[in-house]
Amino acid sequence: VTDSTSHTVLGVVLRVRDGRLEVQLADGALPAAGLRAGEGLDVALARAVEVDGLAHVEQLETRVLEGGGLATAYLGLRPGGDADGDWQPVAGLPGLPPGHAALIAAGQARLRAKLSYTNVGFALAPAAFTISELREVYVAALRHDVSATNLHRVLVRRGVLERLDGLRAPGRTGGRPAALFQFSTQRLEVTDEFAALRPPQR
Amino acid sequence: VTDSTSHTVLGVVLRVRDGRLEVQLADGALPAAGLRAGEGLDVALARAVEVDGLAHVEQLETRVLEGGGLATAYLGLRPGGDADGDWQPVAGLPGLPPGHAALIAAGQARLRAKLSYTNVGFALAPAAFTISELREVYVAALRHDVSATNLHRVLVRRGVLERLDGLRAPGRTGGRPAALFQFSTQRLEVTDEFAALRPPQR
DNA sequence: GCAAAAGTGTTGTGTCTACACCCATGT
DNA sequence: ACATGGGTGTAGACACAACACTTTTGC
């Protein structure tokens, strides 16, 4: 006794640019594609957003929409790069369709949590960066201040960051040249799995 | 250009009984219900499993099944209680439909992670319990040893457990009577949110 | 008294924040 | 020289695991 309903796939694609967390929109709404019979959800997602540019993708949530149709939302993350498409700061977006704002909030919350105990940062950062630049990304995504000193040490200790050879020349105002870093892995890894209740050592 | 497909809701309902993590089955498969037009996913879930007995529910994942239909799985948790329905230990279940084993594994993984940084334990534990009994629940769900001493201290420090008045009388072999505890909250709370990268104190 | 089970005291370790200090560059 | 931004050293707070020890019961 199963009825049939249409299914939509929505993309919540986030990036950090100029110190602001931005979401990609299409015609004033989250990019979407209808699911066709027999295809996987990822196929429909690829029709909704340019999935090649995404450094990380994960499913967020499935919900029944107001009209009665179903929608599955995905979180996509990509480096700050340059302009292509309609990017808007996540703060205070007016006129979104019902439910879209909640999905953006869910994506932000997920990102925020995973920044703390995984290496997701790789998906928002460029290939090479200074600690200051990475700090800007973390500040924008976490929405609280982050000390460059401690960010450096935490991520290096966890083996998340690797030092590169070059140095970044200082700007016109001077200052010591900054070391360049990269994320050691471009795939999601849990770096702090058992913050508590970890298994016995032996 | 959206086709229509049938949608199924599956329940991965877990409990701990006699020191083993068990999943509820119906006819050798995860309990399921077809989604009817216009109804919420939770309504269909309630048709698949007895949702009143669940102390905690959360969505797991939506996937395209082999036949081309869609399925959304929910994780449900309940206290160990007594027998009603078909409960099987999660380890090595033979003959499940394709995909069901992976969903059970996903539910287990989710439970395992949340036991470490939330108070989900409340959903698996009875109303009142001793630390030893709670330890059995954690051991079964985490699949590694847990020290009663440290479990006690961690959960009390976090404010997750509250001491009750009574004592549990020792068994025939003697021993000091055990204090009774309860979870201070019956709703999911994150108790260790910023294990790392926590916001500045001032 | 002795074994069994529960609970507390204490030590050591690791990870984090905070802050003082040192380094390398531009003007 | 001095301002600016980058990086290291170190101290203190905190949470945890591990283990010795004490408490309270049954036999």
Short mmCIF file of C-alpha atoms (C1' of nucleotides) in Angstrom, two decimals:
data_model
loop_
_atom_site.label_atom_id
_atom_site.label_comp_id
_atom_site.label_asym_id
_atom_site.label_seq_id
_atom_site.Cartn_x
_atom_site.Cartn_y
_atom_site.Cartn_z
CA VAL A 1 0.00 0.00 0.00
CA THR A 2 2.70 2.45 -1.01
CA ASP A 3 1.98 5.66 -2.83
CA SER A 4 4.44 7.37 -5.11
CA THR A 5 5.79 10.85 -4.58
CA SER A 6 8.28 13.02 -6.39
CA HIS A 7 11.75 13.29 -4.91
CA THR A 8 14.02 16.33 -5.06
CA VAL A 9 17.72 16.56 -4.28
CA LEU A 10 18.95 19.85 -2.82
CA GLY A 11 22.52 21.07 -2.51
CA VAL A 12 23.75 23.17 0.40
CA VAL A 13 27.11 24.18 -1.03
CA LEU A 14 29.29 26.25 1.29
CA ARG A 15 32.59 28.05 0.91
CA VAL A 16 34.54 30.74 2.74
CA ARG A 17 35.52 33.83 0.81
CA ASP A 18 36.90 37.07 2.18
CA GLY A 19 36.29 35.89 5.69
CA ARG A 20 32.61 35.14 5.11
CA LEU A 21 30.76 31.85 4.87
CA GLU A 22 28.77 31.77 1.65
CA VAL A 23 26.14 29.47 0.20
CA GLN A 24 25.52 28.87 -3.47
CA LEU A 25 22.07 29.79 -4.75
CA ALA A 26 20.23 29.30 -8.02
CA ASP A 27 17.32 31.62 -8.76
CA GLY A 28 17.09 32.70 -5.12
CA ALA A 29 16.84 29.15 -3.77
CA LEU A 30 19.06 26.17 -3.04
CA PRO A 31 20.08 24.45 -6.26
CA ALA A 32 17.86 21.43 -6.83
CA ALA A 33 17.20 18.61 -9.25
CA GLY A 34 14.42 16.08 -9.50
CA LEU A 35 15.32 12.44 -9.05
CA ARG A 36 14.71 10.32 -12.12
CA ALA A 37 13.60 6.73 -11.93
CA GLY A 38 16.39 4.31 -11.20
CA GLU A 39 19.20 6.80 -10.69
CA GLY A 40 21.18 7.29 -7.48
CA LEU A 41 20.78 10.35 -5.34
CA ASP A 42 24.33 11.41 -6.19
CA VAL A 43 23.43 11.47 -9.88
CA ALA A 44 20.60 13.88 -9.25
CA LEU A 45 22.87 15.96 -7.01
CA ALA A 46 25.37 16.22 -9.84
CA ARG A 47 22.62 17.69 -11.98
CA ALA A 48 21.80 20.28 -9.30
CA VAL A 49 25.32 21.48 -8.56
CA GLU A 50 28.71 21.28 -10.19
CA VAL A 51 29.89 18.35 -8.15
CA ASP A 52 33.43 18.27 -9.53
CA GLY A 53 34.36 21.42 -7.65
CA LEU A 54 33.28 19.95 -4.32
CA ALA A 55 36.06 18.78 -2.05
CA HIS A 56 33.64 17.08 0.30
CA VAL A 57 30.03 15.88 0.08
CA GLU A 58 27.80 14.33 2.69
CA GLN A 59 24.12 13.76 3.10
CA LEU A 60 22.26 16.04 5.46
CA GLU A 61 18.63 15.14 5.84
CA THR A 62 15.49 13.97 4.08
CA ARG A 63 12.22 15.74 4.67
CA VAL A 64 8.70 15.97 3.37
CA LEU A 65 8.20 19.34 1.76
CA GLU A 66 5.12 21.50 2.11
CA GLY A 67 3.71 20.33 -1.18
CA GLY A 68 3.96 16.71 -0.06
CA GLY A 69 7.02 15.86 -2.14
CA LEU A 70 10.22 14.58 -0.59
CA ALA A 71 13.59 16.29 -0.58
CA THR A 72 17.02 15.00 0.35
CA ALA A 73 19.61 17.68 1.10
CA TYR A 74 23.36 17.30 0.70
CA LEU A 75 26.12 19.38 2.21
CA GLY A 76 28.89 20.27 -0.22
CA LEU A 77 32.11 22.06 0.66
CA ARG A 78 34.63 23.71 -1.64
CA PRO A 79 37.65 26.02 -1.44
CA GLY A 80 37.12 29.75 -1.59
CA GLY A 81 38.17 30.15 -5.25
CA ASP A 82 36.85 32.90 -7.46
CA ALA A 83 33.40 33.86 -8.60
CA ASP A 84 31.20 31.50 -10.60
CA GLY A 85 27.53 31.44 -9.92
CA ASP A 86 25.46 33.12 -7.26
CA TRP A 87 27.14 33.10 -3.86
CA GLN A 88 25.53 34.78 -0.89
CA PRO A 89 26.67 35.17 2.71
CA VAL A 90 24.72 32.71 4.87
CA ALA A 91 23.73 35.38 7.37
CA GLY A 92 20.20 36.69 6.96
CA LEU A 93 19.12 35.48 3.55
CA PRO A 94 15.71 36.85 2.70
CA GLY A 95 13.03 35.25 0.56
CA LEU A 96 14.17 31.65 0.53
CA PRO A 97 11.57 28.96 -0.06
CA PRO A 98 10.21 27.42 3.17
CA GLY A 99 12.64 24.96 4.71
CA HIS A 100 15.69 26.11 2.80
CA ALA A 101 16.93 28.34 5.59
CA ALA A 102 16.68 25.45 8.03
CA LEU A 103 18.73 23.26 5.71
CA ILE A 104 21.44 25.90 5.42
CA ALA A 105 21.50 26.12 9.20
CA ALA A 106 21.78 22.34 9.41
CA GLY A 107 24.70 22.40 7.00
CA GLN A 108 26.42 25.11 9.00
CA ALA A 109 25.94 23.19 12.23
CA ARG A 110 27.33 20.03 10.68
CA LEU A 111 30.34 21.87 9.33
CA ARG A 112 30.95 23.56 12.62
CA ALA A 113 30.92 20.31 14.57
CA LYS A 114 33.15 18.46 12.15
CA LEU A 115 35.73 21.23 12.08
CA SER A 116 36.39 20.39 15.71
CA TYR A 117 37.04 16.66 15.50
CA THR A 118 37.85 15.94 11.85
CA ASN A 119 40.09 17.34 9.14
CA VAL A 120 37.19 18.82 7.08
CA GLY A 121 39.10 22.04 6.91
CA PHE A 122 40.79 20.62 3.82
CA ALA A 123 37.56 21.05 1.88
CA LEU A 124 37.39 24.79 2.52
CA ALA A 125 41.08 25.64 2.23
CA PRO A 126 43.16 26.18 -0.91
CA ALA A 127 45.98 23.78 -1.78
CA ALA A 128 48.59 25.84 0.07
CA PHE A 129 47.95 28.45 2.74
CA THR A 130 49.42 30.23 5.70
CA ILE A 131 48.15 29.69 9.21
CA SER A 132 46.62 33.17 9.17
CA GLU A 133 44.68 32.36 6.05
CA LEU A 134 43.47 29.09 7.52
CA ARG A 135 42.50 30.93 10.65
CA GLU A 136 40.21 33.19 8.63
CA VAL A 137 38.47 30.13 7.22
CA TYR A 138 37.95 28.64 10.67
CA VAL A 139 36.73 31.93 12.11
CA ALA A 140 34.16 32.32 9.36
CA ALA A 141 32.89 28.76 9.65
CA LEU A 142 32.93 28.48 13.45
CA ARG A 143 31.62 31.98 14.10
CA HIS A 144 33.93 32.49 17.03
CA ASP A 145 37.46 33.72 17.37
CA VAL A 146 40.30 31.26 16.85
CA SER A 147 43.88 31.84 17.93
CA ALA A 148 46.36 31.30 15.11
CA THR A 149 48.90 30.10 17.66
CA ASN A 150 46.71 27.34 18.97
CA LEU A 151 45.14 26.43 15.65
CA HIS A 152 48.64 25.83 14.35
CA ARG A 153 49.64 23.62 17.22
CA VAL A 154 46.46 21.62 17.46
CA LEU A 155 46.35 20.77 13.77
CA VAL A 156 50.05 19.98 13.53
CA ARG A 157 49.94 17.76 16.60
CA ARG A 158 47.01 15.87 15.16
CA GLY A 159 48.93 15.35 11.97
CA VAL A 160 46.29 17.21 9.98
CA LEU A 161 48.65 19.86 8.62
CA GLU A 162 51.98 19.44 6.85
CA ARG A 163 54.51 22.16 6.30
CA LEU A 164 55.40 23.01 2.70
CA ASP A 165 58.71 24.34 1.51
CA GLY A 166 58.01 27.88 0.35
CA LEU A 167 57.34 31.03 2.29
CA ARG A 168 54.72 33.65 1.63
CA ALA A 169 56.32 37.09 1.16
CA PRO A 170 54.98 39.70 3.58
CA GLY A 171 52.71 42.53 2.40
CA ARG A 172 53.68 46.21 2.05
CA THR A 173 53.44 46.74 5.79
CA GLY A 174 56.17 44.22 6.56
CA GLY A 175 56.21 41.33 8.95
CA ARG A 176 57.90 37.98 9.02
CA PRO A 177 57.25 35.80 5.97
CA ALA A 178 54.66 33.12 6.72
CA ALA A 179 55.28 29.42 6.28
CA LEU A 180 53.02 27.56 3.86
CA PHE A 181 51.03 24.50 4.86
CA GLN A 182 48.82 21.91 3.25
CA PHE A 183 46.33 19.41 4.62
CA SER A 184 48.02 16.02 4.70
CA THR A 185 44.86 14.29 3.48
CA GLN A 186 42.14 15.34 1.08
CA ARG A 187 39.63 12.87 2.43
CA LEU A 188 37.56 13.16 5.58
CA GLU A 189 39.24 11.66 8.62
CA VAL A 190 38.18 11.66 12.22
CA THR A 191 41.16 13.05 14.08
CA ASP A 192 39.86 13.11 17.63
CA GLU A 193 37.57 10.11 17.75
CA PHE A 194 37.57 9.25 21.41
CA ALA A 195 37.67 12.58 23.15
CA ALA A 196 36.21 10.69 26.04
CA LEU A 197 35.59 7.08 26.96
CA ARG A 198 38.41 5.98 24.78
CA PRO A 199 39.33 2.32 24.78
CA PRO A 200 42.00 1.11 27.23
CA GLN A 201 45.60 1.55 26.08
CA ARG A 202 46.50 -2.14 26.36
CA VAL B 1 11.13 16.36 -15.48
CA THR B 2 10.74 14.48 -12.23
CA ASP B 3 9.70 10.86 -12.10
CA SER B 4 7.91 9.32 -9.16
CA THR B 5 9.27 6.51 -7.05
CA SER B 6 8.03 4.63 -4.03
CA HIS B 7 9.48 5.54 -0.68
CA THR B 8 10.04 3.20 2.25
CA VAL B 9 10.83 4.04 5.85
CA LEU B 10 13.03 1.58 7.74
CA GLY B 11 13.62 1.37 11.48
CA VAL B 12 16.94 0.36 13.02
CA VAL B 13 15.77 -0.12 16.59
CA LEU B 14 18.49 -1.01 19.08
CA ARG B 15 18.52 -2.02 22.72
CA VAL B 16 20.95 -3.67 25.13
CA ARG B 17 19.80 -6.80 26.91
CA ASP B 18 21.90 -9.22 28.93
CA GLY B 19 25.04 -7.41 27.88
CA ARG B 20 24.33 -7.71 24.17
CA LEU B 21 23.32 -5.12 21.63
CA GLU B 22 20.19 -6.26 19.83
CA VAL B 23 18.24 -5.05 16.83
CA GLN B 24 14.54 -5.49 16.26
CA LEU B 25 13.54 -7.47 13.19
CA ALA B 26 10.27 -8.22 11.46
CA ASP B 27 10.13 -11.27 9.20
CA GLY B 28 13.90 -11.49 9.03
CA ALA B 29 14.38 -7.89 7.91
CA LEU B 30 14.37 -4.39 9.33
CA PRO B 31 10.82 -3.27 10.09
CA ALA B 32 9.53 -1.11 7.25
CA ALA B 33 6.52 0.84 6.09
CA GLY B 34 5.69 2.48 2.79
CA LEU B 35 5.26 6.23 2.80
CA ARG B 36 1.78 7.36 1.86
CA ALA B 37 1.11 10.52 -0.09
CA GLY B 38 1.22 13.65 2.01
CA GLU B 39 2.27 12.10 5.31
CA GLY B 40 5.48 12.87 7.20
CA LEU B 41 8.31 10.37 7.40
CA ASP B 42 7.71 10.04 11.13
CA VAL B 43 4.15 8.90 10.48
CA ALA B 44 5.36 6.09 8.27
CA LEU B 45 8.02 5.21 10.85
CA ALA B 46 5.31 4.89 13.48
CA ARG B 47 3.61 2.34 11.26
CA ALA B 48 6.83 0.34 10.94
CA VAL B 49 7.84 0.23 14.59
CA GLU B 50 6.15 0.85 17.92
CA VAL B 51 7.44 4.37 18.28
CA ASP B 52 6.06 4.95 21.77
CA GLY B 53 8.61 2.64 23.29
CA LEU B 54 11.51 4.55 21.75
CA ALA B 55 13.42 6.86 24.06
CA HIS B 56 15.32 8.44 21.20
CA VAL B 57 14.84 8.65 17.43
CA GLU B 58 17.01 10.19 14.76
CA GLN B 59 17.30 9.93 11.03
CA LEU B 60 20.16 7.91 9.64
CA GLU B 61 20.32 7.98 5.88
CA THR B 62 18.35 7.93 2.65
CA ARG B 63 19.36 5.61 -0.13
CA VAL B 64 18.18 4.26 -3.44
CA LEU B 65 17.44 0.57 -3.07
CA GLU B 66 18.31 -2.10 -5.58
CA GLY B 67 14.83 -2.10 -7.04
CA GLY B 68 15.06 1.64 -7.69
CA GLY B 69 12.81 2.69 -4.81
CA LEU B 70 13.99 4.99 -2.08
CA ALA B 71 14.40 4.18 1.58
CA THR B 72 14.98 6.43 4.58
CA ALA B 73 16.33 4.71 7.68
CA TYR B 74 15.81 5.87 11.26
CA LEU B 75 17.76 4.93 14.34
CA GLY B 76 15.58 4.17 17.36
CA LEU B 77 16.85 3.44 20.87
CA ARG B 78 15.01 1.95 23.81
CA PRO B 79 15.73 0.55 27.25
CA GLY B 80 16.49 -3.14 27.61
CA GLY B 81 13.04 -4.13 28.95
CA ASP B 82 11.55 -7.56 28.39
CA ALA B 83 10.71 -9.56 25.33
CA ASP B 84 8.22 -8.30 22.76
CA GLY B 85 8.87 -8.95 19.13
CA ASP B 86 11.87 -10.42 17.39
CA TRP B 87 15.17 -9.20 18.85
CA GLN B 88 18.47 -10.46 17.51
CA PRO B 89 22.05 -9.71 18.54
CA VAL B 90 23.56 -7.35 15.97
CA ALA B 91 26.64 -9.52 15.50
CA GLY B 92 26.58 -11.68 12.41
CA LEU B 93 22.99 -11.59 11.25
CA PRO B 94 22.51 -13.90 8.28
CA GLY B 95 20.09 -13.55 5.44
CA LEU B 96 19.17 -9.89 5.70
CA PRO B 97 17.97 -8.11 2.57
CA PRO B 98 20.75 -6.22 0.75
CA GLY B 99 21.65 -2.97 2.45
CA HIS B 100 20.04 -3.76 5.77
CA ALA B 101 23.28 -4.92 7.35
CA ALA B 102 24.96 -1.68 6.32
CA LEU B 103 22.16 0.32 7.91
CA ILE B 104 22.48 -1.58 11.16
CA ALA B 105 26.20 -0.89 11.09
CA ALA B 106 25.51 2.78 10.48
CA GLY B 107 23.15 2.85 13.44
CA GLN B 108 25.74 1.17 15.63
CA ALA B 109 28.41 3.63 14.56
CA ARG B 110 26.15 6.58 15.26
CA LEU B 111 25.25 5.25 18.68
CA ARG B 112 28.86 4.55 19.50
CA ALA B 113 29.97 8.06 18.61
CA LYS B 114 27.16 9.78 20.46
CA LEU B 115 27.74 7.77 23.63
CA SER B 116 31.07 9.55 23.88
CA TYR B 117 29.98 13.17 23.65
CA THR B 118 26.25 13.18 24.47
CA ASN B 119 23.93 11.75 27.10
CA VAL B 120 22.28 9.21 24.73
CA GLY B 121 22.88 6.58 27.35
CA PHE B 122 19.52 7.60 28.80
CA ALA B 123 17.78 5.99 25.86
CA LEU B 124 19.27 2.57 26.53
CA ALA B 125 19.18 2.57 30.33
CA PRO B 126 16.23 1.82 32.62
CA ALA B 127 14.78 4.55 34.84
CA ALA B 128 17.06 3.64 37.76
CA PHE B 129 20.27 1.66 37.62
CA THR B 130 23.57 1.01 39.33
CA ILE B 131 26.87 2.05 37.80
CA SER B 132 27.66 -1.61 37.13
CA GLU B 133 24.45 -2.04 35.19
CA LEU B 134 25.11 1.11 33.21
CA ARG B 135 28.60 -0.12 32.53
CA GLU B 136 27.19 -3.27 30.91
CA VAL B 137 25.11 -1.11 28.60
CA TYR B 138 28.11 0.97 27.57
CA VAL B 139 30.30 -2.08 27.08
CA ALA B 140 27.75 -3.70 24.81
CA ALA B 141 27.18 -0.58 22.75
CA LEU B 142 30.81 0.58 22.52
CA ARG B 143 32.27 -2.89 22.04
CA HIS B 144 35.24 -2.14 24.25
CA ASP B 145 35.83 -2.39 27.95
CA VAL B 146 34.73 0.48 30.18
CA SER B 147 35.89 1.03 33.73
CA ALA B 148 32.99 1.46 36.15
CA THR B 149 35.15 3.79 38.23
CA ASN B 150 35.81 6.21 35.41
CA LEU B 151 32.38 5.91 33.81
CA HIS B 152 30.94 7.00 37.13
CA ARG B 153 33.21 9.98 37.46
CA VAL B 154 32.97 11.16 33.89
CA LEU B 155 29.18 11.09 33.78
CA VAL B 156 28.75 12.67 37.18
CA ARG B 157 31.22 15.41 36.39
CA ARG B 158 29.39 16.17 33.19
CA GLY B 159 26.13 16.40 35.09
CA VAL B 160 24.65 13.55 33.08
CA LEU B 161 23.93 11.30 36.05
CA GLU B 162 22.09 12.06 39.27
CA ARG B 163 22.16 9.96 42.38
CA LEU B 164 18.87 8.52 43.62
CA ASP B 165 18.01 7.76 47.21
CA GLY B 166 17.71 3.99 47.40
CA LEU B 167 20.41 1.32 47.37
CA ARG B 168 20.39 -1.94 45.47
CA ALA B 169 20.81 -4.90 47.84
CA PRO B 170 23.80 -7.12 47.01
CA GLY B 171 23.35 -10.60 45.53
CA ARG B 172 23.92 -13.91 47.35
CA THR B 173 27.67 -13.56 47.00
CA GLY B 174 27.75 -10.38 49.07
CA GLY B 175 29.38 -7.11 48.32
CA ARG B 176 28.65 -3.53 49.17
CA PRO B 177 25.15 -2.33 48.22
CA ALA B 178 25.21 -0.23 45.04
CA ALA B 179 23.86 3.30 44.82
CA LEU B 180 21.10 3.95 42.30
CA PHE B 181 21.38 6.60 39.60
CA GLN B 182 19.23 8.13 36.93
CA PHE B 183 19.98 10.24 33.88
CA SER B 184 19.24 13.85 34.72
CA THR B 185 17.67 14.45 31.31
CA GLN B 186 15.60 12.26 29.04
CA ARG B 187 16.35 14.33 25.96
CA LEU B 188 19.49 14.28 23.87
CA GLU B 189 22.08 16.81 25.01
CA VAL B 190 25.59 17.38 23.79
CA THR B 191 27.71 17.22 26.91
CA ASP B 192 31.17 17.68 25.46
CA GLU B 193 30.57 20.01 22.56
CA PHE B 194 33.94 21.64 22.13
CA ALA B 195 36.40 18.90 22.84
CA ALA B 196 38.77 21.04 20.86
CA LEU B 197 38.82 24.51 19.39
CA ARG B 198 36.42 25.72 22.00
CA PRO B 199 35.58 29.41 22.05
CA PRO B 200 37.69 31.73 24.21
CA GLN B 201 36.65 31.94 27.85
CA ARG B 202 36.15 35.70 27.84
"C1'" DG C 1 37.68 -13.87 59.07
"C1'" DC C 2 37.40 -13.83 54.12
"C1'" DA C 3 35.71 -13.19 49.52
"C1'" DA C 4 33.03 -10.16 46.67
"C1'" DA C 5 31.29 -5.96 44.95
"C1'" DA C 6 31.06 -0.82 45.19
"C1'" DG C 7 33.04 3.41 45.68
"C1'" DT C 8 36.93 7.06 46.72
"C1'" DG C 9 41.81 9.02 46.71
"C1'" DT C 10 45.59 9.89 44.15
"C1'" DT C 11 48.93 9.99 40.52
"C1'" DG C 12 50.35 10.55 36.02
"C1'" DT C 13 49.51 11.86 31.20
"C1'" DG C 14 47.87 14.29 27.44
"C1'" DT C 15 45.58 18.20 25.31
"C1'" DC C 16 44.09 22.36 25.37
"C1'" DT C 17 44.09 27.98 26.26
"C1'" DA C 18 46.54 31.97 27.30
"C1'" DC C 19 50.22 34.88 27.22
"C1'" DA C 20 54.96 36.22 27.15
"C1'" DC C 21 58.59 36.28 24.25
"C1'" DC C 22 61.54 35.83 20.01
"C1'" DC C 23 62.05 36.18 14.69
"C1'" DA C 24 62.07 38.27 10.04
"C1'" DT C 25 60.55 41.51 7.13
"C1'" DG C 26 59.14 46.56 5.15
"C1'" DT C 27 59.55 51.44 5.62
"C1'" DA D 1 64.91 52.24 14.62
"C1'" DC D 2 60.43 50.67 14.84
"C1'" DA D 3 56.07 48.86 13.47
"C1'" DT D 4 53.95 44.68 11.71
"C1'" DG D 5 52.89 40.18 11.27
"C1'" DG D 6 54.68 35.20 12.07
"C1'" DG D 7 56.16 31.75 15.14
"C1'" DT D 8 57.88 29.34 19.65
"C1'" DG D 9 58.28 28.57 24.80
"C1'" DT D 10 56.04 27.82 28.74
"C1'" DA D 11 52.78 27.81 32.43
"C1'" DG D 12 48.29 26.68 34.13
"C1'" DA D 13 43.68 24.42 33.72
"C1'" DC D 14 41.22 20.48 32.92
"C1'" DA D 15 39.73 15.84 31.80
"C1'" DC D 16 40.90 11.52 31.55
"C1'" DA D 17 42.93 6.41 32.57
"C1'" DA D 18 44.95 3.58 35.83
"C1'" DC D 19 45.44 1.65 40.11
"C1'" DA D 20 45.74 1.44 45.07
"C1'" DC D 21 42.87 1.64 48.79
"C1'" DT D 22 38.66 1.85 51.69
"C1'" DT D 23 33.76 0.59 52.54
"C1'" DT D 24 29.95 -2.63 53.09
"C1'" DT D 25 27.88 -6.59 52.46
"C1'" DG D 26 27.18 -12.29 52.42
"C1'" DC D 27 28.87 -16.53 53.97
#
